[in-house]
Amino acid sequence: MTILKSNHPDAGTRLSMAEILDAVTRGEVPLRFSAYDGSRTGPDDAEFGLHLRTPRGASYLATAPGDLGMARAYVAGDLELVGVHPGDPYPLLAALGEVHFQVPSAKTAATIARSLGIELLKPPPPPPQETLPRWRRVAEGLRHTRTRDAEAIHHHYDVSNAFYEKVLGPSMTYTCAAYPTESATLEEAQEYKYRLVFDKLRLKEGDRLLDIGCGWGGMVRYAARRGVHVIGATLSAEQASWARDAIEREGLSHLAEVRHSDYRDITETGFDAVSSIGLTEHIGVRNYPSYFRFIESKLREGGLLLNHCITRPDNKRTSTGAFIDRYVFPDGELTGSGTIISAIQDIGMEVRHEENLREHYARTLSGWCDNLRDNWDACVAEVGEATARVWGLYMAGSQLGFERNVVQLHQVLAVKLGDKGAAGLPLRPWWQG
């Protein structure tokens, strides 16, 4: 039952938490909401709900409106999600997406402020899982220097290999899978993705591949099993260690190498192909020209690039949002596939194919949430409940973003042309999509 739906409360009124929510939303709220002060709003029979457990949670919401304030309250344990598992809060987030917020009138805003009081309008310290705000990071060093890039990668990827094993599954692949059929499993789809990249790059036994941002070495090992000589590079020490052990276990050391290094430190050249799977999101749009020039310099004439990365549906340069920037991908930056294609063309390579795997990433994220939910206790024991909550919130929210076309995933295939524009490629696509 809705307690209040008015943007003009009496000037002397002190509002409850539920009344404040009603004052900043329009239309019916499709969720149950309850708070520590005993107030409630929303349909009593709603399947999902939010429970604000503490005044500190109210302070988080009031002082950082939007996804950042909600994330702080939830990660700190001050906001409870009702009706969903913390490993997969997707259904609640989907319902929350139907809530329409509005800016209250000046009179209502003053009443809300008076109701909250001075103490609740003072920002409490954020949870320890949160990294510094972007302005502080800028003050302490330029974005995308080698040191700052390494710190950003460390924040996200050096959580715990054991944690990632439980969330990602046996493939240890933290990039969008490609589902060949509706019934394919996550593992089958990750294997299919590597096959798709391998075939698009026309790799064969004896070829040389450079895989930059190689993660736990999934592409490295896939190619090496087929006789390709591969160098992988990652800024994550944990990833490099895990990948090296996996290479040794599979007896691939004579073909595969994973280096704990910045990709810019790779000195070898003359590669038949370069794969960049999930790295472009981290390098910054302003650095695209130097990034793709570096890749072009590593390829032989006729060599191929496969660039696989998250994009926006338009070509505006945007950050990843406050929550993801502070809790997940510090310094991450996204733009549209058109910007990426233009940057590749501008350094002299020829783009031959691109495709959008947006729906595939939504399915991939759903699979990771299933894994987190099914292994929740072990994941919490490994990294703590707050960090596990970050991951459930991030992955479920991202799934929703891909489904609703807020973000996309594009693969772009390009070739380094030889003399007089020679590409040396078949007239039609040579892979099975």
CSV table of C-alpha atoms in Angstrom, one decimal:
chain,number,residue,atom,x,y,z
A,1,MET,CA,0.0,0.0,0.0
A,2,THR,CA,1.4,3.4,-1.0
A,3,ILE,CA,1.6,5.7,2.0
A,4,LEU,CA,2.2,9.0,0.2
A,5,LYS,CA,2.1,10.2,-3.4
A,6,SER,CA,2.5,14.0,-3.1
A,7,ASN,CA,5.2,16.3,-4.3
A,8,HIS,CA,3.9,19.0,-2.0
A,9,PRO,CA,4.0,17.8,1.6
A,10,ASP,CA,3.1,20.3,4.3
A,11,ALA,CA,6.1,22.5,5.2
A,12,GLY,CA,6.0,21.3,8.8
A,13,THR,CA,5.9,17.6,7.9
A,14,ARG,CA,8.8,15.3,8.7
A,15,LEU,CA,8.7,12.5,6.2
A,16,SER,CA,9.4,8.9,6.8
A,17,MET,CA,11.8,7.0,4.5
A,18,ALA,CA,8.9,5.5,2.6
A,19,GLU,CA,7.4,8.9,2.1
A,20,ILE,CA,10.7,10.3,0.8
A,21,LEU,CA,10.8,7.5,-1.8
A,22,ASP,CA,7.2,8.3,-2.8
A,23,ALA,CA,8.1,12.0,-3.1
A,24,VAL,CA,10.9,11.4,-5.6
A,25,THR,CA,9.1,8.8,-7.8
A,26,ARG,CA,6.1,9.1,-10.1
A,27,GLY,CA,3.6,6.4,-10.8
A,28,GLU,CA,3.3,3.2,-8.8
A,29,VAL,CA,6.6,1.7,-7.5
A,30,PRO,CA,6.6,-2.0,-8.6
A,31,LEU,CA,8.6,-3.0,-5.6
A,32,ARG,CA,7.9,-3.4,-1.8
A,33,PHE,CA,10.0,-0.9,0.2
A,34,SER,CA,10.5,-0.9,3.9
A,35,ALA,CA,12.9,0.9,6.2
A,36,TYR,CA,14.4,0.9,9.6
A,37,ASP,CA,11.9,3.5,10.8
A,38,GLY,CA,9.0,1.1,10.3
A,39,SER,CA,7.6,2.8,7.2
A,40,ARG,CA,6.6,0.9,4.1
A,41,THR,CA,5.4,1.6,0.5
A,42,GLY,CA,4.7,-0.2,-2.7
A,43,PRO,CA,2.4,-3.2,-3.4
A,44,ASP,CA,2.3,-5.6,-0.5
A,45,ASP,CA,2.1,-8.5,-3.0
A,46,ALA,CA,5.2,-7.4,-5.0
A,47,GLU,CA,7.5,-10.3,-5.7
A,48,PHE,CA,10.6,-8.2,-5.0
A,49,GLY,CA,11.6,-5.5,-2.6
A,50,LEU,CA,14.1,-3.3,-0.9
A,51,HIS,CA,14.7,-3.0,2.8
A,52,LEU,CA,16.7,-0.1,4.1
A,53,ARG,CA,18.2,-1.4,7.3
A,54,THR,CA,20.1,1.6,8.8
A,55,PRO,CA,20.4,5.4,8.8
A,56,ARG,CA,23.8,5.0,7.2
A,57,GLY,CA,22.1,3.4,4.3
A,58,ALA,CA,19.8,6.4,4.0
A,59,SER,CA,22.8,8.6,4.1
A,60,TYR,CA,24.5,6.7,1.2
A,61,LEU,CA,21.4,7.0,-0.9
A,62,ALA,CA,20.9,10.7,-0.1
A,63,THR,CA,24.5,11.8,-0.6
A,64,ALA,CA,25.3,9.8,-3.8
A,65,PRO,CA,22.0,9.5,-5.7
A,66,GLY,CA,21.7,6.9,-8.5
A,67,ASP,CA,23.6,3.7,-8.9
A,68,LEU,CA,26.6,4.7,-6.8
A,69,GLY,CA,24.5,5.4,-3.6
A,70,MET,CA,22.5,2.3,-4.0
A,71,ALA,CA,25.7,0.2,-4.5
A,72,ARG,CA,27.4,1.7,-1.4
A,73,ALA,CA,24.4,0.9,0.8
A,74,TYR,CA,24.1,-2.6,-0.7
A,75,VAL,CA,27.7,-3.5,-0.5
A,76,ALA,CA,28.0,-2.2,3.0
A,77,GLY,CA,25.1,-4.3,4.1
A,78,ASP,CA,22.8,-1.4,4.8
A,79,LEU,CA,20.3,-2.1,2.0
A,80,GLU,CA,18.8,-5.6,1.6
A,81,LEU,CA,17.5,-6.9,-1.7
A,82,VAL,CA,14.3,-8.9,-1.0
A,83,GLY,CA,13.2,-11.9,-3.2
A,84,VAL,CA,16.4,-12.5,-5.0
A,85,HIS,CA,19.7,-14.2,-4.4
A,86,PRO,CA,22.7,-11.8,-4.0
A,87,GLY,CA,24.6,-13.8,-6.6
A,88,ASP,CA,21.9,-13.1,-9.2
A,89,PRO,CA,19.8,-10.0,-8.4
A,90,TYR,CA,18.8,-9.7,-12.0
A,91,PRO,CA,15.0,-10.0,-11.5
A,92,LEU,CA,14.9,-7.2,-8.9
A,93,LEU,CA,17.2,-4.9,-11.0
A,94,ALA,CA,14.8,-5.4,-14.0
A,95,ALA,CA,11.9,-4.4,-11.8
A,96,LEU,CA,13.8,-1.5,-10.4
A,97,GLY,CA,14.4,-0.3,-14.0
A,98,GLU,CA,10.6,0.3,-14.2
A,99,VAL,CA,10.8,2.9,-11.3
A,100,HIS,CA,10.5,6.4,-12.6
A,101,PHE,CA,12.4,9.0,-10.5
A,102,GLN,CA,11.7,12.7,-10.7
A,103,VAL,CA,13.3,15.8,-9.3
A,104,PRO,CA,11.1,17.1,-6.4
A,105,SER,CA,9.9,20.7,-6.2
A,106,ALA,CA,12.1,23.1,-4.1
A,107,LYS,CA,9.5,22.9,-1.3
A,108,THR,CA,9.5,19.1,-1.3
A,109,ALA,CA,13.3,19.0,-1.5
A,110,ALA,CA,13.5,21.3,1.6
A,111,THR,CA,11.1,19.0,3.5
A,112,ILE,CA,13.2,16.0,2.5
A,113,ALA,CA,16.4,17.6,3.7
A,114,ARG,CA,14.8,18.6,7.0
A,115,SER,CA,13.4,15.1,7.5
A,116,LEU,CA,16.8,13.5,6.9
A,117,GLY,CA,18.6,16.0,9.2
A,118,ILE,CA,22.2,17.3,9.0
A,119,GLU,CA,23.7,14.0,10.1
A,120,LEU,CA,22.2,11.9,7.3
A,121,LEU,CA,23.3,14.5,4.7
A,122,LYS,CA,26.9,14.1,5.6
A,123,PRO,CA,28.5,11.5,3.3
A,124,PRO,CA,29.7,8.5,5.3
A,125,PRO,CA,33.0,6.8,4.3
A,126,PRO,CA,32.4,4.5,1.3
A,127,PRO,CA,32.9,0.8,1.6
A,128,PRO,CA,36.5,-0.4,1.4
A,129,GLN,CA,35.8,-2.2,-1.9
A,130,GLU,CA,35.4,1.2,-3.6
A,131,THR,CA,38.4,2.8,-5.4
A,132,LEU,CA,39.2,6.5,-5.4
A,133,PRO,CA,36.9,8.8,-7.4
A,134,ARG,CA,38.1,9.7,-10.8
A,135,TRP,CA,39.2,13.2,-9.9
A,136,ARG,CA,41.4,11.9,-7.2
A,137,ARG,CA,43.0,9.4,-9.6
A,138,VAL,CA,43.6,12.2,-12.1
A,139,ALA,CA,45.3,14.2,-9.3
A,140,GLU,CA,47.6,11.3,-8.5
A,141,GLY,CA,48.5,10.5,-12.1
A,142,LEU,CA,47.5,10.7,-15.7
A,143,ARG,CA,45.0,8.1,-17.0
A,144,HIS,CA,46.4,5.2,-18.9
A,145,THR,CA,50.0,5.6,-17.9
A,146,ARG,CA,51.6,2.2,-17.5
A,147,THR,CA,51.6,2.5,-13.7
A,148,ARG,CA,47.9,3.6,-13.5
A,149,ASP,CA,46.8,1.0,-16.0
A,150,ALA,CA,48.5,-1.7,-13.9
A,151,GLU,CA,46.8,-0.4,-10.8
A,152,ALA,CA,43.4,-0.5,-12.5
A,153,ILE,CA,43.9,-4.0,-13.8
A,154,HIS,CA,45.1,-5.1,-10.3
A,155,HIS,CA,41.9,-3.7,-8.7
A,156,HIS,CA,39.7,-5.8,-10.9
A,157,TYR,CA,41.5,-8.9,-11.9
A,158,ASP,CA,43.7,-9.7,-8.9
A,159,VAL,CA,40.7,-10.5,-6.7
A,160,SER,CA,41.3,-14.3,-6.3
A,161,ASN,CA,41.9,-16.9,-8.9
A,162,ALA,CA,39.9,-19.4,-6.8
A,163,PHE,CA,37.0,-16.9,-6.9
A,164,TYR,CA,37.2,-16.5,-10.7
A,165,GLU,CA,37.3,-20.3,-11.1
A,166,LYS,CA,34.0,-20.6,-9.3
A,167,VAL,CA,32.3,-17.7,-11.2
A,168,LEU,CA,33.7,-18.2,-14.7
A,169,GLY,CA,33.8,-22.0,-14.7
A,170,PRO,CA,36.4,-24.3,-16.2
A,171,SER,CA,37.2,-22.1,-19.2
A,172,MET,CA,38.4,-19.3,-16.9
A,173,THR,CA,37.3,-16.9,-19.7
A,174,TYR,CA,36.1,-13.5,-18.6
A,175,THR,CA,34.9,-12.2,-22.0
A,176,CYS,CA,31.7,-12.6,-24.0
A,177,ALA,CA,31.0,-16.1,-25.2
A,178,ALA,CA,29.5,-16.9,-28.6
A,179,TYR,CA,26.5,-19.2,-28.4
A,180,PRO,CA,26.1,-21.5,-31.4
A,181,THR,CA,22.6,-22.6,-30.4
A,182,GLU,CA,20.0,-21.7,-27.9
A,183,SER,CA,20.7,-24.8,-25.9
A,184,ALA,CA,24.5,-24.4,-25.7
A,185,THR,CA,26.1,-24.3,-22.3
A,186,LEU,CA,28.4,-21.5,-21.1
A,187,GLU,CA,31.5,-23.7,-21.6
A,188,GLU,CA,30.4,-24.8,-25.1
A,189,ALA,CA,29.9,-21.1,-26.0
A,190,GLN,CA,33.3,-20.0,-24.7
A,191,GLU,CA,34.9,-22.8,-26.7
A,192,TYR,CA,32.9,-21.7,-29.7
A,193,LYS,CA,34.1,-18.1,-29.2
A,194,TYR,CA,37.7,-19.1,-29.3
A,195,ARG,CA,37.0,-21.2,-32.4
A,196,LEU,CA,35.4,-18.2,-34.0
A,197,VAL,CA,38.3,-15.9,-33.3
A,198,PHE,CA,40.8,-18.6,-34.4
A,199,ASP,CA,39.0,-19.1,-37.7
A,200,LYS,CA,38.5,-15.4,-38.4
A,201,LEU,CA,42.2,-14.9,-38.0
A,202,ARG,CA,42.9,-17.8,-40.5
A,203,LEU,CA,45.3,-19.4,-38.1
A,204,LYS,CA,47.0,-22.7,-38.9
A,205,GLU,CA,49.7,-24.9,-37.5
A,206,GLY,CA,53.1,-23.1,-37.5
A,207,ASP,CA,51.6,-19.5,-37.4
A,208,ARG,CA,52.5,-16.9,-34.8
A,209,LEU,CA,49.8,-15.2,-32.7
A,210,LEU,CA,50.1,-12.3,-30.3
A,211,ASP,CA,47.2,-12.2,-27.8
A,212,ILE,CA,47.2,-8.9,-25.9
A,213,GLY,CA,45.2,-8.6,-22.7
A,214,CYS,CA,45.2,-12.4,-22.6
A,215,GLY,CA,43.6,-12.9,-19.2
A,216,TRP,CA,44.0,-16.5,-17.9
A,217,GLY,CA,45.3,-17.6,-21.3
A,218,GLY,CA,42.2,-19.1,-22.8
A,219,MET,CA,42.9,-18.0,-26.4
A,220,VAL,CA,46.6,-18.6,-25.9
A,221,ARG,CA,46.0,-22.3,-25.0
A,222,TYR,CA,43.3,-22.8,-27.6
A,223,ALA,CA,45.6,-21.7,-30.4
A,224,ALA,CA,48.6,-23.6,-29.0
A,225,ARG,CA,46.6,-26.8,-28.9
A,226,ARG,CA,46.3,-26.4,-32.7
A,227,GLY,CA,50.0,-25.9,-33.3
A,228,VAL,CA,50.2,-22.1,-33.3
A,229,HIS,CA,53.1,-20.3,-31.5
A,230,VAL,CA,51.5,-17.8,-29.1
A,231,ILE,CA,52.7,-15.0,-26.9
A,232,GLY,CA,50.1,-13.6,-24.5
A,233,ALA,CA,50.5,-10.5,-22.3
A,234,THR,CA,48.5,-9.4,-19.2
A,235,LEU,CA,49.0,-6.7,-16.6
A,236,SER,CA,47.5,-9.0,-13.9
A,237,ALA,CA,50.1,-11.0,-11.9
A,238,GLU,CA,47.4,-13.5,-10.8
A,239,GLN,CA,46.2,-14.1,-14.3
A,240,ALA,CA,49.8,-14.6,-15.6
A,241,SER,CA,50.6,-17.1,-12.8
A,242,TRP,CA,47.4,-19.1,-13.4
A,243,ALA,CA,47.9,-19.1,-17.2
A,244,ARG,CA,51.5,-20.3,-16.9
A,245,ASP,CA,50.5,-23.2,-14.7
A,246,ALA,CA,47.7,-24.2,-17.1
A,247,ILE,CA,50.1,-24.1,-20.1
A,248,GLU,CA,52.5,-26.3,-18.2
A,249,ARG,CA,49.8,-28.8,-17.2
A,250,GLU,CA,48.7,-29.1,-20.8
A,251,GLY,CA,52.2,-29.6,-22.1
A,252,LEU,CA,52.1,-26.5,-24.3
A,253,SER,CA,55.2,-24.7,-23.1
A,254,HIS,CA,57.0,-25.3,-26.4
A,255,LEU,CA,54.3,-23.3,-28.1
A,256,ALA,CA,52.7,-20.9,-25.6
A,257,GLU,CA,54.0,-18.2,-23.4
A,258,VAL,CA,52.2,-15.7,-21.1
A,259,ARG,CA,54.0,-12.7,-19.9
A,260,HIS,CA,53.1,-10.5,-16.9
A,261,SER,CA,53.7,-7.3,-18.8
A,262,ASP,CA,52.2,-4.3,-20.5
A,263,TYR,CA,51.4,-5.1,-24.1
A,264,ARG,CA,53.5,-2.1,-25.1
A,265,ASP,CA,56.6,-4.0,-23.9
A,266,ILE,CA,56.2,-6.7,-26.5
A,267,THR,CA,59.2,-6.3,-28.8
A,268,GLU,CA,58.7,-9.2,-31.3
A,269,THR,CA,57.2,-8.4,-34.7
A,270,GLY,CA,56.1,-10.3,-37.8
A,271,PHE,CA,53.0,-12.0,-36.3
A,272,ASP,CA,50.5,-13.6,-38.5
A,273,ALA,CA,47.7,-12.4,-36.3
A,274,VAL,CA,46.9,-10.3,-33.3
A,275,SER,CA,43.9,-11.0,-31.0
A,276,SER,CA,42.7,-8.3,-28.6
A,277,ILE,CA,39.8,-9.8,-26.6
A,278,GLY,CA,38.4,-7.5,-24.0
A,279,LEU,CA,41.3,-5.0,-23.7
A,280,THR,CA,40.2,-2.0,-25.7
A,281,GLU,CA,37.7,-1.0,-23.0
A,282,HIS,CA,40.7,-0.3,-20.7
A,283,ILE,CA,43.0,1.8,-22.9
A,284,GLY,CA,41.0,5.0,-23.4
A,285,VAL,CA,39.5,6.4,-26.6
A,286,ARG,CA,42.3,9.0,-27.0
A,287,ASN,CA,44.8,6.2,-27.1
A,288,TYR,CA,43.1,4.3,-30.0
A,289,PRO,CA,45.5,5.7,-32.6
A,290,SER,CA,48.6,4.6,-30.7
A,291,TYR,CA,47.0,1.3,-29.7
A,292,PHE,CA,46.1,0.3,-33.3
A,293,ARG,CA,49.4,1.6,-34.7
A,294,PHE,CA,51.2,-0.6,-32.2
A,295,ILE,CA,49.1,-3.6,-33.3
A,296,GLU,CA,49.8,-2.8,-37.0
A,297,SER,CA,53.5,-2.6,-36.3
A,298,LYS,CA,53.4,-6.2,-34.9
A,299,LEU,CA,51.8,-7.7,-37.9
A,300,ARG,CA,53.4,-9.0,-41.1
A,301,GLU,CA,51.8,-7.8,-44.4
A,302,GLY,CA,48.6,-9.7,-44.8
A,303,GLY,CA,48.4,-10.3,-41.1
A,304,LEU,CA,45.0,-10.0,-39.4
A,305,LEU,CA,43.6,-8.3,-36.3
A,306,LEU,CA,40.5,-9.4,-34.4
A,307,ASN,CA,39.4,-6.7,-31.9
A,308,HIS,CA,36.7,-7.9,-29.5
A,309,CYS,CA,35.3,-5.3,-27.0
A,310,ILE,CA,32.3,-3.8,-25.3
A,311,THR,CA,30.9,-0.8,-27.1
A,312,ARG,CA,28.1,1.7,-26.9
A,313,PRO,CA,25.2,1.8,-29.4
A,314,ASP,CA,26.3,5.3,-30.5
A,315,ASN,CA,29.8,6.8,-31.0
A,316,LYS,CA,29.8,9.2,-28.1
A,317,ARG,CA,32.7,8.8,-25.8
A,318,THR,CA,31.5,7.9,-22.3
A,319,SER,CA,32.7,6.5,-19.0
A,320,THR,CA,31.3,3.2,-17.8
A,321,GLY,CA,29.2,4.9,-15.0
A,322,ALA,CA,29.9,5.7,-11.4
A,323,PHE,CA,29.3,2.3,-9.9
A,324,ILE,CA,31.4,0.4,-12.5
A,325,ASP,CA,34.1,3.0,-12.4
A,326,ARG,CA,34.5,3.0,-8.6
A,327,TYR,CA,33.9,-0.8,-7.9
A,328,VAL,CA,34.7,-2.7,-11.1
A,329,PHE,CA,36.6,-1.1,-14.0
A,330,PRO,CA,38.5,2.0,-12.8
A,331,ASP,CA,39.3,4.2,-15.8
A,332,GLY,CA,37.1,2.1,-18.1
A,333,GLU,CA,35.8,4.0,-21.2
A,334,LEU,CA,33.4,2.9,-23.9
A,335,THR,CA,32.4,4.2,-27.4
A,336,GLY,CA,30.7,2.9,-30.4
A,337,SER,CA,32.0,0.4,-33.0
A,338,GLY,CA,32.1,3.1,-35.6
A,339,THR,CA,34.8,4.9,-33.6
A,340,ILE,CA,36.8,1.7,-33.3
A,341,ILE,CA,36.5,1.0,-37.0
A,342,SER,CA,37.5,4.6,-37.9
A,343,ALA,CA,40.6,4.4,-35.7
A,344,ILE,CA,41.7,1.1,-37.3
A,345,GLN,CA,41.1,2.6,-40.8
A,346,ASP,CA,42.9,5.8,-39.9
A,347,ILE,CA,46.2,4.0,-39.1
A,348,GLY,CA,46.1,2.3,-42.5
A,349,MET,CA,44.5,-1.1,-41.8
A,350,GLU,CA,41.5,-2.3,-43.8
A,351,VAL,CA,38.4,-3.5,-41.9
A,352,ARG,CA,36.9,-6.6,-43.6
A,353,HIS,CA,34.1,-7.6,-41.2
A,354,GLU,CA,32.4,-6.6,-38.0
A,355,GLU,CA,29.5,-8.1,-36.0
A,356,ASN,CA,27.6,-7.4,-32.8
A,357,LEU,CA,27.3,-10.1,-30.2
A,358,ARG,CA,25.2,-8.1,-27.8
A,359,GLU,CA,22.7,-10.9,-26.9
A,360,HIS,CA,25.5,-13.3,-26.5
A,361,TYR,CA,27.0,-11.2,-23.7
A,362,ALA,CA,23.7,-11.0,-21.9
A,363,ARG,CA,23.6,-14.9,-21.9
A,364,THR,CA,27.2,-15.1,-20.8
A,365,LEU,CA,26.6,-12.8,-17.8
A,366,SER,CA,23.5,-14.8,-16.9
A,367,GLY,CA,25.7,-17.9,-16.9
A,368,TRP,CA,28.3,-16.2,-14.6
A,369,CYS,CA,25.5,-15.2,-12.2
A,370,ASP,CA,24.3,-18.8,-12.1
A,371,ASN,CA,27.8,-19.8,-11.2
A,372,LEU,CA,28.1,-17.2,-8.5
A,373,ARG,CA,24.7,-18.1,-7.0
A,374,ASP,CA,25.4,-21.8,-7.1
A,375,ASN,CA,28.9,-21.3,-5.4
A,376,TRP,CA,27.9,-18.4,-3.2
A,377,ASP,CA,29.2,-19.8,0.1
A,378,ALA,CA,32.5,-20.7,-1.3
A,379,CYS,CA,32.8,-17.4,-3.1
A,380,VAL,CA,32.0,-15.4,0.1
A,381,ALA,CA,34.6,-17.5,2.0
A,382,GLU,CA,37.2,-16.6,-0.6
A,383,VAL,CA,36.7,-12.9,-1.0
A,384,GLY,CA,34.1,-11.8,1.6
A,385,GLU,CA,30.4,-11.1,1.3
A,386,ALA,CA,30.8,-7.4,0.3
A,387,THR,CA,33.0,-8.2,-2.7
A,388,ALA,CA,30.8,-11.1,-3.7
A,389,ARG,CA,27.8,-8.6,-3.6
A,390,VAL,CA,29.7,-6.2,-5.9
A,391,TRP,CA,30.1,-9.0,-8.5
A,392,GLY,CA,26.4,-10.1,-8.3
A,393,LEU,CA,25.2,-6.5,-8.7
A,394,TYR,CA,27.7,-5.8,-11.5
A,395,MET,CA,27.0,-8.9,-13.6
A,396,ALA,CA,23.3,-8.8,-13.2
A,397,GLY,CA,23.2,-5.1,-14.0
A,398,SER,CA,25.4,-5.6,-17.0
A,399,GLN,CA,23.1,-8.4,-18.3
A,400,LEU,CA,20.3,-6.0,-18.2
A,401,GLY,CA,22.4,-3.4,-20.0
A,402,PHE,CA,23.1,-5.7,-22.9
A,403,GLU,CA,19.5,-6.9,-23.1
A,404,ARG,CA,18.2,-3.3,-23.3
A,405,ASN,CA,20.9,-2.1,-25.8
A,406,VAL,CA,22.7,0.2,-23.3
A,407,VAL,CA,25.9,-1.6,-24.3
A,408,GLN,CA,26.9,-3.9,-27.1
A,409,LEU,CA,29.8,-6.2,-27.9
A,410,HIS,CA,31.5,-5.9,-31.3
A,411,GLN,CA,34.2,-8.0,-33.0
A,412,VAL,CA,36.1,-6.1,-35.8
A,413,LEU,CA,38.3,-8.0,-38.2
A,414,ALA,CA,41.0,-6.0,-40.1
A,415,VAL,CA,44.0,-6.8,-42.3
A,416,LYS,CA,47.4,-5.1,-42.7
A,417,LEU,CA,47.6,-4.6,-46.5
A,418,GLY,CA,50.6,-5.4,-48.5
A,419,ASP,CA,52.1,-3.8,-51.6
A,420,LYS,CA,49.5,-2.0,-53.8
A,421,GLY,CA,46.7,-2.9,-51.5
A,422,ALA,CA,47.1,-6.6,-51.5
A,423,ALA,CA,45.1,-8.3,-48.8
A,424,GLY,CA,45.6,-12.0,-49.8
A,425,LEU,CA,42.2,-12.9,-48.5
A,426,PRO,CA,39.4,-15.0,-49.9
A,427,LEU,CA,36.6,-13.1,-51.7
A,428,ARG,CA,34.0,-14.3,-49.2
A,429,PRO,CA,34.0,-14.9,-45.4
A,430,TRP,CA,36.1,-18.1,-44.7
A,431,TRP,CA,34.7,-19.0,-41.3
A,432,GLN,CA,31.5,-20.5,-40.2
A,433,GLY,CA,29.7,-18.0,-38.1
